[in-house]
PDB file of C-alpha atoms and ligand atoms in Angstrom:
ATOM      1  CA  UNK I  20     -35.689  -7.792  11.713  1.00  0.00           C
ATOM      2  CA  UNK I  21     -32.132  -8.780  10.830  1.00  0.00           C
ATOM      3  CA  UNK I  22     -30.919  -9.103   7.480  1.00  0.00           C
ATOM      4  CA  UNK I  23     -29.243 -12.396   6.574  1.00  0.00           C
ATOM      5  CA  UNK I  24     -25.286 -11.680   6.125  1.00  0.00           C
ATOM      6  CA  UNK I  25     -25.172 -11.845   2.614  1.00  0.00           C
ATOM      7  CA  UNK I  26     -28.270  -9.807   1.835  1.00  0.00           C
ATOM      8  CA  UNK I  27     -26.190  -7.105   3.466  1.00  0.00           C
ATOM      9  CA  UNK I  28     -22.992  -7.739   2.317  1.00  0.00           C
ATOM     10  CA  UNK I  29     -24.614  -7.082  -1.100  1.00  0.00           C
ATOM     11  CA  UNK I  30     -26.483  -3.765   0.076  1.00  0.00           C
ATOM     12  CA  UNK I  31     -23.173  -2.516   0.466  1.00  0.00           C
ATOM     13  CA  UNK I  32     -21.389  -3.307  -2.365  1.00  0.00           C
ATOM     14  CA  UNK I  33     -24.642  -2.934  -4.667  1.00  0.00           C
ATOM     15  CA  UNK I  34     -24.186  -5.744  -6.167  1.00  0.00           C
ATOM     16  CA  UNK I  35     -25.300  -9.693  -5.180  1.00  0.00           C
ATOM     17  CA  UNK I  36     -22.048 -11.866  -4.720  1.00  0.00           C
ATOM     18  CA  UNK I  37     -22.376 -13.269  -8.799  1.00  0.00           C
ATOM     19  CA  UNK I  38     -22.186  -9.544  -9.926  1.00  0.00           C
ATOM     20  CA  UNK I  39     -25.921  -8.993 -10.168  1.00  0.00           C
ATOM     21  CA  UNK I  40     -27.041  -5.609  -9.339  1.00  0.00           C
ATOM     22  CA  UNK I  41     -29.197  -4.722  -6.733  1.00  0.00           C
ATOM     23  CA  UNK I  42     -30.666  -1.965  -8.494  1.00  0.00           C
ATOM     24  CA  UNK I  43     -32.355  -4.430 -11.498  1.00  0.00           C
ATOM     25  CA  UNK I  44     -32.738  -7.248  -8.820  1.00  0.00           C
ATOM     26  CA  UNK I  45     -33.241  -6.353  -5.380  1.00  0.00           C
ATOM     27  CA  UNK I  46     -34.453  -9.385  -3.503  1.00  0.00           C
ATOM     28  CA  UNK I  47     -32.587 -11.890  -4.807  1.00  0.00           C
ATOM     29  CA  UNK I  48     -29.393 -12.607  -7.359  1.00  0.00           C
ATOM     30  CA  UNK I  49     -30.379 -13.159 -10.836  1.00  0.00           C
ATOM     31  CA  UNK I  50     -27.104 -15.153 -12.530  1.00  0.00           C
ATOM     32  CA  UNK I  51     -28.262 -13.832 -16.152  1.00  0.00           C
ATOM     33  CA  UNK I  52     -27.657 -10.323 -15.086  1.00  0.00           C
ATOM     34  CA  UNK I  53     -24.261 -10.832 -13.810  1.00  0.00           C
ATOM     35  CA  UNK I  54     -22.675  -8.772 -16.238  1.00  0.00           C
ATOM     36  CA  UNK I  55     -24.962  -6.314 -16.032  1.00  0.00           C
ATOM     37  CA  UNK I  56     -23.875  -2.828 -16.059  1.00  0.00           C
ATOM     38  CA  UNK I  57     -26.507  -0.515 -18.600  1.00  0.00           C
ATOM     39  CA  UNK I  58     -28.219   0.871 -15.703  1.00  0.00           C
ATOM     40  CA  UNK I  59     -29.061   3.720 -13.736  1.00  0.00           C
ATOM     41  CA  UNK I  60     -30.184   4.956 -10.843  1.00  0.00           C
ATOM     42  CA  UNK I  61     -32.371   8.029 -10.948  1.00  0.00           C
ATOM     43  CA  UNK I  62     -35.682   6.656 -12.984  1.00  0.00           C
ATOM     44  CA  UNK I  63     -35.203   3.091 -11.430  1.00  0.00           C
ATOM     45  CA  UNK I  64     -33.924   3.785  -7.624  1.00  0.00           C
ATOM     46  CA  UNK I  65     -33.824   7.229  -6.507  1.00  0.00           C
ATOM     47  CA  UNK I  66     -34.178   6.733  -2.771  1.00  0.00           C
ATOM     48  CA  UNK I  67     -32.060   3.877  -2.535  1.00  0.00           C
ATOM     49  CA  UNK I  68     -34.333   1.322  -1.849  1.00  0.00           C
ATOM     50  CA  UNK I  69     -33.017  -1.056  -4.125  1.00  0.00           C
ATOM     51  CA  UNK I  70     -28.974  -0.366  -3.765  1.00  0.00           C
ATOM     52  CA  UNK I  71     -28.498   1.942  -1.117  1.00  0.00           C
ATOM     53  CA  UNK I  72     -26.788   5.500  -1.955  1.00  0.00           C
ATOM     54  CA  UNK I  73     -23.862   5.053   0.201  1.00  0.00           C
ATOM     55  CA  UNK I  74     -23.563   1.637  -1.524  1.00  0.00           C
ATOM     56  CA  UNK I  75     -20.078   1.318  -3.149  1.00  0.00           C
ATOM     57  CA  UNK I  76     -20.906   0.992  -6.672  1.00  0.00           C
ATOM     58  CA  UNK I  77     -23.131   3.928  -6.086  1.00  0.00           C
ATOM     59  CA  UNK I  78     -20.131   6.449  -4.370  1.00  0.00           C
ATOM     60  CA  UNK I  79     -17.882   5.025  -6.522  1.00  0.00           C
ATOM     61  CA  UNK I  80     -20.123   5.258  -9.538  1.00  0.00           C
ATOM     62  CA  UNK I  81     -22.834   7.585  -9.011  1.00  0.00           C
ATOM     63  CA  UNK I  82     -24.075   7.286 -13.119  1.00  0.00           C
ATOM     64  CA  UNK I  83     -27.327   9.626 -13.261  1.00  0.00           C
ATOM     65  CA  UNK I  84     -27.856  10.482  -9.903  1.00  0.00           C
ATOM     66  CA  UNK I  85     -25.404  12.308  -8.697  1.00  0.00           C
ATOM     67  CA  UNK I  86     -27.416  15.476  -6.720  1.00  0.00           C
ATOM     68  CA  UNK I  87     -24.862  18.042  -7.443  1.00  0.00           C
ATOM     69  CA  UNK I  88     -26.272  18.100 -11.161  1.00  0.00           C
ATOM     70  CA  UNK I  89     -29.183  19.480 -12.315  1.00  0.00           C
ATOM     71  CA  UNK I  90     -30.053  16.376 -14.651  1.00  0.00           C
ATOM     72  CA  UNK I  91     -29.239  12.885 -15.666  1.00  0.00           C
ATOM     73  CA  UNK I  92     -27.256  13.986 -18.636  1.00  0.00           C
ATOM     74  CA  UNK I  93     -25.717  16.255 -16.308  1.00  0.00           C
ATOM     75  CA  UNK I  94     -24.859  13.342 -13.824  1.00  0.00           C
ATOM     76  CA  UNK I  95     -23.816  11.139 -16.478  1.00  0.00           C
ATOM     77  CA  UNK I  96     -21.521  13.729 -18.049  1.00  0.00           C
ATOM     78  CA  UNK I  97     -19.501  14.224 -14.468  1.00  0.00           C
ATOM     79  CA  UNK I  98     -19.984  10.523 -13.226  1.00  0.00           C
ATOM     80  CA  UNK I  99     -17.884   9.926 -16.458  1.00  0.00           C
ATOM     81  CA  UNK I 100     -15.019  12.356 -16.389  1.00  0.00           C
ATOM     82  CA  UNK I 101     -14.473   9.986 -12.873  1.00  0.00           C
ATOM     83  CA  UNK I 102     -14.296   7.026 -14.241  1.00  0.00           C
ATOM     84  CA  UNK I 103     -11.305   4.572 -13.801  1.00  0.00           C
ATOM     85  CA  UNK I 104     -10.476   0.855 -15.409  1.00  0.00           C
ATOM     86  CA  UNK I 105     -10.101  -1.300 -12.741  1.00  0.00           C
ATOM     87  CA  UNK I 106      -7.958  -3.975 -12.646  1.00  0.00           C
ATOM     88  CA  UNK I 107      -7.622  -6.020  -9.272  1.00  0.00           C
ATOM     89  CA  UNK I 108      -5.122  -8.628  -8.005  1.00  0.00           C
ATOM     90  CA  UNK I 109      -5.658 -10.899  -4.977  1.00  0.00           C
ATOM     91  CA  UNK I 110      -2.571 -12.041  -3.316  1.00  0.00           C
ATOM     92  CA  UNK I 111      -2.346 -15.313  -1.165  1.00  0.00           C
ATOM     93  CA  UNK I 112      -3.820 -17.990  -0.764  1.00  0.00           C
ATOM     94  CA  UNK I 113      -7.841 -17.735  -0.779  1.00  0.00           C
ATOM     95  CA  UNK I 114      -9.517 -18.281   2.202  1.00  0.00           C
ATOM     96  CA  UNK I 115     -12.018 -20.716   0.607  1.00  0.00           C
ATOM     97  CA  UNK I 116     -10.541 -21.377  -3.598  1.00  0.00           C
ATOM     98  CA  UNK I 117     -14.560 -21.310  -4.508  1.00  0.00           C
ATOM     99  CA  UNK I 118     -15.069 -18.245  -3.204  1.00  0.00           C
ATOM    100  CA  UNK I 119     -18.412 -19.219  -2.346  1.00  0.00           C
ATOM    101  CA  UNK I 120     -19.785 -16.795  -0.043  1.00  0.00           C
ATOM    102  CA  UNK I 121     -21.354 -19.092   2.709  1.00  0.00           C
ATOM    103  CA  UNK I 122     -18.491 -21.334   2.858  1.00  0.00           C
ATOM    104  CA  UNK I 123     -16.406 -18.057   3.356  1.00  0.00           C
ATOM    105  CA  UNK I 124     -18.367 -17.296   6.410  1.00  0.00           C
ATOM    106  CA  UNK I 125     -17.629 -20.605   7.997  1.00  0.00           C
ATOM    107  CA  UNK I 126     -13.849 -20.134   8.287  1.00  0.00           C
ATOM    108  CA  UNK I 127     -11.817 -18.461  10.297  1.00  0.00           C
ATOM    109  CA  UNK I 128      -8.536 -16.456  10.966  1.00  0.00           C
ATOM    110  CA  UNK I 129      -5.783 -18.815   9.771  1.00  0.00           C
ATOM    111  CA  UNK I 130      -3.046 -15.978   9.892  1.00  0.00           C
ATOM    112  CA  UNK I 131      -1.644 -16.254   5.979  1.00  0.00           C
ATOM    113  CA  UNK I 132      -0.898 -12.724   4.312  1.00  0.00           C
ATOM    114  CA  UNK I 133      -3.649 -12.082   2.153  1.00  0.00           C
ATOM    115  CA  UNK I 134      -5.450  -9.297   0.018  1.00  0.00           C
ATOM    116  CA  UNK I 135      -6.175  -7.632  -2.757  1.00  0.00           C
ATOM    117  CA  UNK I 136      -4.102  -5.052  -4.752  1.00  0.00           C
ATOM    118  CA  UNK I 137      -6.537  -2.716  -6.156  1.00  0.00           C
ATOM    119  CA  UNK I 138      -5.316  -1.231  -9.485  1.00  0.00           C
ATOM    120  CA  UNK I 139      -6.227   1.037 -11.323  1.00  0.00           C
ATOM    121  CA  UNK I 140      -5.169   3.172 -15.017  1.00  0.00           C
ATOM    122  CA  UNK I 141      -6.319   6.701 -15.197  1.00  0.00           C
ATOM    123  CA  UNK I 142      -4.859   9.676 -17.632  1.00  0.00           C
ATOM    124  CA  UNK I 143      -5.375  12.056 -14.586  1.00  0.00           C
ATOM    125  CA  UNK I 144      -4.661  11.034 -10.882  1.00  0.00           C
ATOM    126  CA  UNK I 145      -6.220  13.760  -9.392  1.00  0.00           C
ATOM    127  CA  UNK I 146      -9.513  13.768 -11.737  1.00  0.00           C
ATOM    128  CA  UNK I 147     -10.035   9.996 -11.264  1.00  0.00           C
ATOM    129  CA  UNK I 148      -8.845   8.203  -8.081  1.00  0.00           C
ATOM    130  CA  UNK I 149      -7.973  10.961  -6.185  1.00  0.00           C
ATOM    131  CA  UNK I 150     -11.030  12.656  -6.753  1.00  0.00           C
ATOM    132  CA  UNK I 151     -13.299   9.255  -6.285  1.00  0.00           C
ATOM    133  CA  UNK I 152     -11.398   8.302  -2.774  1.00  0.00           C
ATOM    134  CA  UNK I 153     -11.927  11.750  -1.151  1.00  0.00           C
ATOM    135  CA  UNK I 154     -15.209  13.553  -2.533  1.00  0.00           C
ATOM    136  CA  UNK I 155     -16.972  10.245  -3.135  1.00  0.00           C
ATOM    137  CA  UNK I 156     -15.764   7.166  -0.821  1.00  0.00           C
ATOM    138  CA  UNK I 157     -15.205   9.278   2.305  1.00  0.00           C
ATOM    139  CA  UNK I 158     -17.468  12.374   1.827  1.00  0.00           C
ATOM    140  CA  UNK I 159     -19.710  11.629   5.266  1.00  0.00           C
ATOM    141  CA  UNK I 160     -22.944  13.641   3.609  1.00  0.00           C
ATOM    142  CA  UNK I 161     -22.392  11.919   0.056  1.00  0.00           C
ATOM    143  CA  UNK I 162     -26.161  12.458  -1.948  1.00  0.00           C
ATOM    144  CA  UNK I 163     -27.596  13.631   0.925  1.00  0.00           C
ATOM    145  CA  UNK I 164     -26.249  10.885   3.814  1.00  0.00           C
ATOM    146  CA  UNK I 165     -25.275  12.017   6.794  1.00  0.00           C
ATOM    147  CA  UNK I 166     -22.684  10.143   9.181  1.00  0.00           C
ATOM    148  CA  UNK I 167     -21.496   7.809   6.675  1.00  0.00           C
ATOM    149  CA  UNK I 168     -18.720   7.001   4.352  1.00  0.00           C
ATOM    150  CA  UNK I 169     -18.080   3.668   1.773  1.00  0.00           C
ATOM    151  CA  UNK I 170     -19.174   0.979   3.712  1.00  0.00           C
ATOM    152  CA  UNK I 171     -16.492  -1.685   2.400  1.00  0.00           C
ATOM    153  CA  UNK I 172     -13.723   0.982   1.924  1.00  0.00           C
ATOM    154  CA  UNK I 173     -14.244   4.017   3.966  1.00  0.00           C
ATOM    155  CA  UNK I 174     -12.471   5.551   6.818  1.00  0.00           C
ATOM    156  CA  UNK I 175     -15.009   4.727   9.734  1.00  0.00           C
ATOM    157  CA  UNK I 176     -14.232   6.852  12.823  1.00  0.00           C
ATOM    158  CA  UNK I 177     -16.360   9.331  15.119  1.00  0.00           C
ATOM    159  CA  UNK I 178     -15.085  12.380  16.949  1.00  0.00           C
ATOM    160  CA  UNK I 179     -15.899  15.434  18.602  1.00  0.00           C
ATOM    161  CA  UNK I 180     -16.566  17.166  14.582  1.00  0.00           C
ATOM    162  CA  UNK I 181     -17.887  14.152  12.490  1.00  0.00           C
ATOM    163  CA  UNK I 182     -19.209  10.665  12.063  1.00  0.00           C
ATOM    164  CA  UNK I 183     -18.405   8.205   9.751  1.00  0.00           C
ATOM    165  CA  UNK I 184     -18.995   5.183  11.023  1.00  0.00           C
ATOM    166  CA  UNK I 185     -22.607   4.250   9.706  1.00  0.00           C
ATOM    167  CA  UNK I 186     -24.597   2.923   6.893  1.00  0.00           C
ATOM    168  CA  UNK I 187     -28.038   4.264   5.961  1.00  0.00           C
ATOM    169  CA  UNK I 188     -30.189   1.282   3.949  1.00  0.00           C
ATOM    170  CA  UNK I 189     -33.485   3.246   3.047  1.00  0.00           C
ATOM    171  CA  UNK I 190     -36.479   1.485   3.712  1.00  0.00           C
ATOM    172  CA  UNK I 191     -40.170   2.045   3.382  1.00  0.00           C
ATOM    173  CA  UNK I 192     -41.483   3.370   5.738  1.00  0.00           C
ATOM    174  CA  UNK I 193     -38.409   3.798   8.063  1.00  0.00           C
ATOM    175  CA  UNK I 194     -34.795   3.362   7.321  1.00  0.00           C
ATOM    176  CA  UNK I 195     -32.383   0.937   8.696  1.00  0.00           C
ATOM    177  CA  UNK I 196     -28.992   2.418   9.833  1.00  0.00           C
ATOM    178  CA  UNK I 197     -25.945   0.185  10.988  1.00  0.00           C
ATOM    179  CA  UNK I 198     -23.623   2.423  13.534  1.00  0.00           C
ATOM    180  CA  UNK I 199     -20.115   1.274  14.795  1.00  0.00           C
ATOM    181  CA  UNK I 200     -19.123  -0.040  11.644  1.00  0.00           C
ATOM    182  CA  UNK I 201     -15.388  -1.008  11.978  1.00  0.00           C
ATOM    183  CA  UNK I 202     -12.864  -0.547   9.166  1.00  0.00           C
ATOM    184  CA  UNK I 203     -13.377  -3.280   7.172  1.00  0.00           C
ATOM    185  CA  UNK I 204     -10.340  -2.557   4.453  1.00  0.00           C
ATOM    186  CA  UNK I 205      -6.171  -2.111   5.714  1.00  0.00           C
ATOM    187  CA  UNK I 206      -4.346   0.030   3.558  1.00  0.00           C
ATOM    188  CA  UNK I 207      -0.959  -1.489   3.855  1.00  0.00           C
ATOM    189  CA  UNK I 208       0.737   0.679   1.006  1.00  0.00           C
ATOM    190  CA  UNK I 209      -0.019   2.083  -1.905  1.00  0.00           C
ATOM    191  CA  UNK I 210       2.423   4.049  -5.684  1.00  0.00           C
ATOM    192  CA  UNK I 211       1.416   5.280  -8.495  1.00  0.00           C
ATOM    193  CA  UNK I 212       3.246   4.349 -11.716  1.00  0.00           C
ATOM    194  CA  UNK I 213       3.618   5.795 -15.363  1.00  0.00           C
ATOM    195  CA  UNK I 214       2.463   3.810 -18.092  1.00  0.00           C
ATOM    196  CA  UNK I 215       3.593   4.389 -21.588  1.00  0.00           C
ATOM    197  CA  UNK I 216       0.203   5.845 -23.474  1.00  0.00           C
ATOM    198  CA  UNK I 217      -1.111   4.520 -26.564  1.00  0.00           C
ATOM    199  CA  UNK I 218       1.043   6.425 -29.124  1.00  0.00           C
ATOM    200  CA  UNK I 219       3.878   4.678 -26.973  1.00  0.00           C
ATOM    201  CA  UNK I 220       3.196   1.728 -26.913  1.00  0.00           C
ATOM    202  CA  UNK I 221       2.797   2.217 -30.705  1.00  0.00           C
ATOM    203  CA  UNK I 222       5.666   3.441 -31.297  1.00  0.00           C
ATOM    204  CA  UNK I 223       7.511   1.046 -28.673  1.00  0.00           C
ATOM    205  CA  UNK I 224       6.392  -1.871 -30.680  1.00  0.00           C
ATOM    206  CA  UNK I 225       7.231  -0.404 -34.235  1.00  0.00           C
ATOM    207  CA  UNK I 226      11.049   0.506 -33.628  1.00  0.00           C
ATOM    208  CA  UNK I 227      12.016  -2.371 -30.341  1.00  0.00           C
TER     209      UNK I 227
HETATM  210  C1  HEM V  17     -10.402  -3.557  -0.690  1.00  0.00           C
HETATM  211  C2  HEM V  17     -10.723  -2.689  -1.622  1.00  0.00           C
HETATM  212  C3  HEM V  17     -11.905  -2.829  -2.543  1.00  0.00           C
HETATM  213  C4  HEM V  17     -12.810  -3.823  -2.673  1.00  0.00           C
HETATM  214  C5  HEM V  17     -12.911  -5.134  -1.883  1.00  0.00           C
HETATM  215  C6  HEM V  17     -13.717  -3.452  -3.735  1.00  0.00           C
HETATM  216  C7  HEM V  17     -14.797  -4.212  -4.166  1.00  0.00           C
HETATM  217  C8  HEM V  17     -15.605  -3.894  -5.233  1.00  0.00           C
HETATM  218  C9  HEM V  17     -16.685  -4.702  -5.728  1.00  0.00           C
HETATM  219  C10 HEM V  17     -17.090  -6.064  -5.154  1.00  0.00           C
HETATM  220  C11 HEM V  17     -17.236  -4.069  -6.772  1.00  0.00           C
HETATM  221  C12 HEM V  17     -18.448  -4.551  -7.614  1.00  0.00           C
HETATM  222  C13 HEM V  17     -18.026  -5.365  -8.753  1.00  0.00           C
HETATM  223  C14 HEM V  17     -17.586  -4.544  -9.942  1.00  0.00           C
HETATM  224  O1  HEM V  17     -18.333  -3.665 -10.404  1.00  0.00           O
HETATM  225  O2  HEM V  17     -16.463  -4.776 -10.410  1.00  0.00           O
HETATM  226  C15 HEM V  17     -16.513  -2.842  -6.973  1.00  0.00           C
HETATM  227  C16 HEM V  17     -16.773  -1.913  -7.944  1.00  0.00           C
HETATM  228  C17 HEM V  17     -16.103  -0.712  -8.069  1.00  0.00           C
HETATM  229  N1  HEM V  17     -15.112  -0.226  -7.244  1.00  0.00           N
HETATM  230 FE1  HEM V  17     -14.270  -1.182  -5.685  1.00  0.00          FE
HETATM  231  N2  HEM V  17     -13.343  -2.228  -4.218  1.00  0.00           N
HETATM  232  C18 HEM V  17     -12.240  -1.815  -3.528  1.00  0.00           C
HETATM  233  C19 HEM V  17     -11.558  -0.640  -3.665  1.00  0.00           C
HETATM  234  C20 HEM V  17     -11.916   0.363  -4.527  1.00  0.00           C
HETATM  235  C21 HEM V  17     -11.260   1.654  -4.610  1.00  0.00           C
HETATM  236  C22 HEM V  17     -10.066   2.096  -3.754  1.00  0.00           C
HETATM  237  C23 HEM V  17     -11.902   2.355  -5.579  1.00  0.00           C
HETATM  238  C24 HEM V  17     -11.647   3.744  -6.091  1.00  0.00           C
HETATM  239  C25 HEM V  17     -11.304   4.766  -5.331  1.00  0.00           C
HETATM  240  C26 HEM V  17     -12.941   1.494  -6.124  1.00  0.00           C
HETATM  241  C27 HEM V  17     -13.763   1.814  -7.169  1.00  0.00           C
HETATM  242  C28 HEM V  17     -14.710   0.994  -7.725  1.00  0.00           C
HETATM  243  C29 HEM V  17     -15.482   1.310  -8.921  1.00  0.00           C
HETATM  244  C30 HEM V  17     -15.344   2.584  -9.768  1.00  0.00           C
HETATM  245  C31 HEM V  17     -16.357   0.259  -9.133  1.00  0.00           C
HETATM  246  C32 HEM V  17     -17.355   0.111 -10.285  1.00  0.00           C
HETATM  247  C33 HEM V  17     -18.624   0.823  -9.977  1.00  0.00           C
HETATM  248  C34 HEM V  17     -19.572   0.716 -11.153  1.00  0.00           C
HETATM  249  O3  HEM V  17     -19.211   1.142 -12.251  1.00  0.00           O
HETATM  250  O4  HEM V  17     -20.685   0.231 -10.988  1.00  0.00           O
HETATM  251  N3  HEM V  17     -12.925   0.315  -5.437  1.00  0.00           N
HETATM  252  N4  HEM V  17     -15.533  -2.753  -6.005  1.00  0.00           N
END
């Protein structure tokens, strides 16, 4: 059976369109856990039933289940040294100002420039978004997948050595998996830019 558009959108982000996550409410948004981010995902989803694995809160974030460590402290401990403070910046005008998810789905192409700037402050490039965008978002056997990468960032491409192009949603007793999926994000250009560290900005704001 098909799953409505937005049930699937959210599978894979991970979370419902308010912020909810899948993982503490899987079949349906719950607005009171919109900000909700004390979870894991080893005790309360390890196959992915709830949020998928390749979801990509999940790659991006793996938390306690991350199956190259031996346990959740382990995960946790790694999962962190990834971590990144994320700061994005749409640009243009919105295809629908409310943002509302259904009315999003009723328009179409109008031509404007539009996107999203996707920032982010790290103390080590390689360690953090370096590391996240290549062993995480585009790794094609990511926590045991197979042919996929990031669903809503990945490179999506098949050739005569690999697949990338699908999404695995487990499922009891079968899982569902999407194939063909087309690039859904255009990297038109990206820099990376020194910012003055705490003791600088400190000291910046004591002598200017
Ligand atoms: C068009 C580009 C992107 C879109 C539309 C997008 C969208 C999202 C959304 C909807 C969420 C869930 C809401 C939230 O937790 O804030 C999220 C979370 C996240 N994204 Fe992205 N993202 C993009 C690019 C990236 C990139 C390039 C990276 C890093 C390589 C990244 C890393 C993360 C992380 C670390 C989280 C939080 C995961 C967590 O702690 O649960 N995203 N993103």
């Amino acid at each position: 059976m098909r799953m409505p558009a937005i049930a699937l959108a959210s599978k894979m982000v991970g979370r419902w369109p308010d912020g909810s996550p899948l993982t503490r409410c899987p079949a349906k948004p719950d607005p009171s856990l919109s900000d909700a981010n004390d979870f894991g995902f080893w005790e309360e989803d390890k196959a992915g039933l709830k949020c998928p694995i390749g979801a990509h809160i999940r790659r991006t974030n793996p938390r306690d289940h991350l199956v190259t460590e031996r346990t959740q402290k382990d995960s946790r401990e790694m999962a962190a040294k990834h971590r990144m403070l994320r700061k994005g910046r749409p640009y243009g005008p919105p295809l629908s100002p409310e943002l509302d998810p259904h009315t999003l789905l009723q328009r179409t192409e109008d031509g404007e420039e539009r996107g999203l700037h996707f920032i982010c402050l790290v103390t080590d490039i390689r360690r953090q978004f370096e590391f996240v965008q290549n062993n995480w978002v585009n790794f094609h056997k990511f926590g045991g997948l197979e042919n996929d990468s990031d669903p809503i960032i990945g490179n999506h491409y098949q050739n005569e050595r690999r697949k990338t192009d699908s999404f695995s949603i487990p499922e009891y007793p079968v899982r569902k998996v999407l194939t063909d999926l087309p690039n859904f994000t255009r990297l038109k250009g990206g820099a990376y830019f020194f910012f003055p560290g705490i003791r600088a900005l400190h000291y910046l704001l004591a002598n200017g």
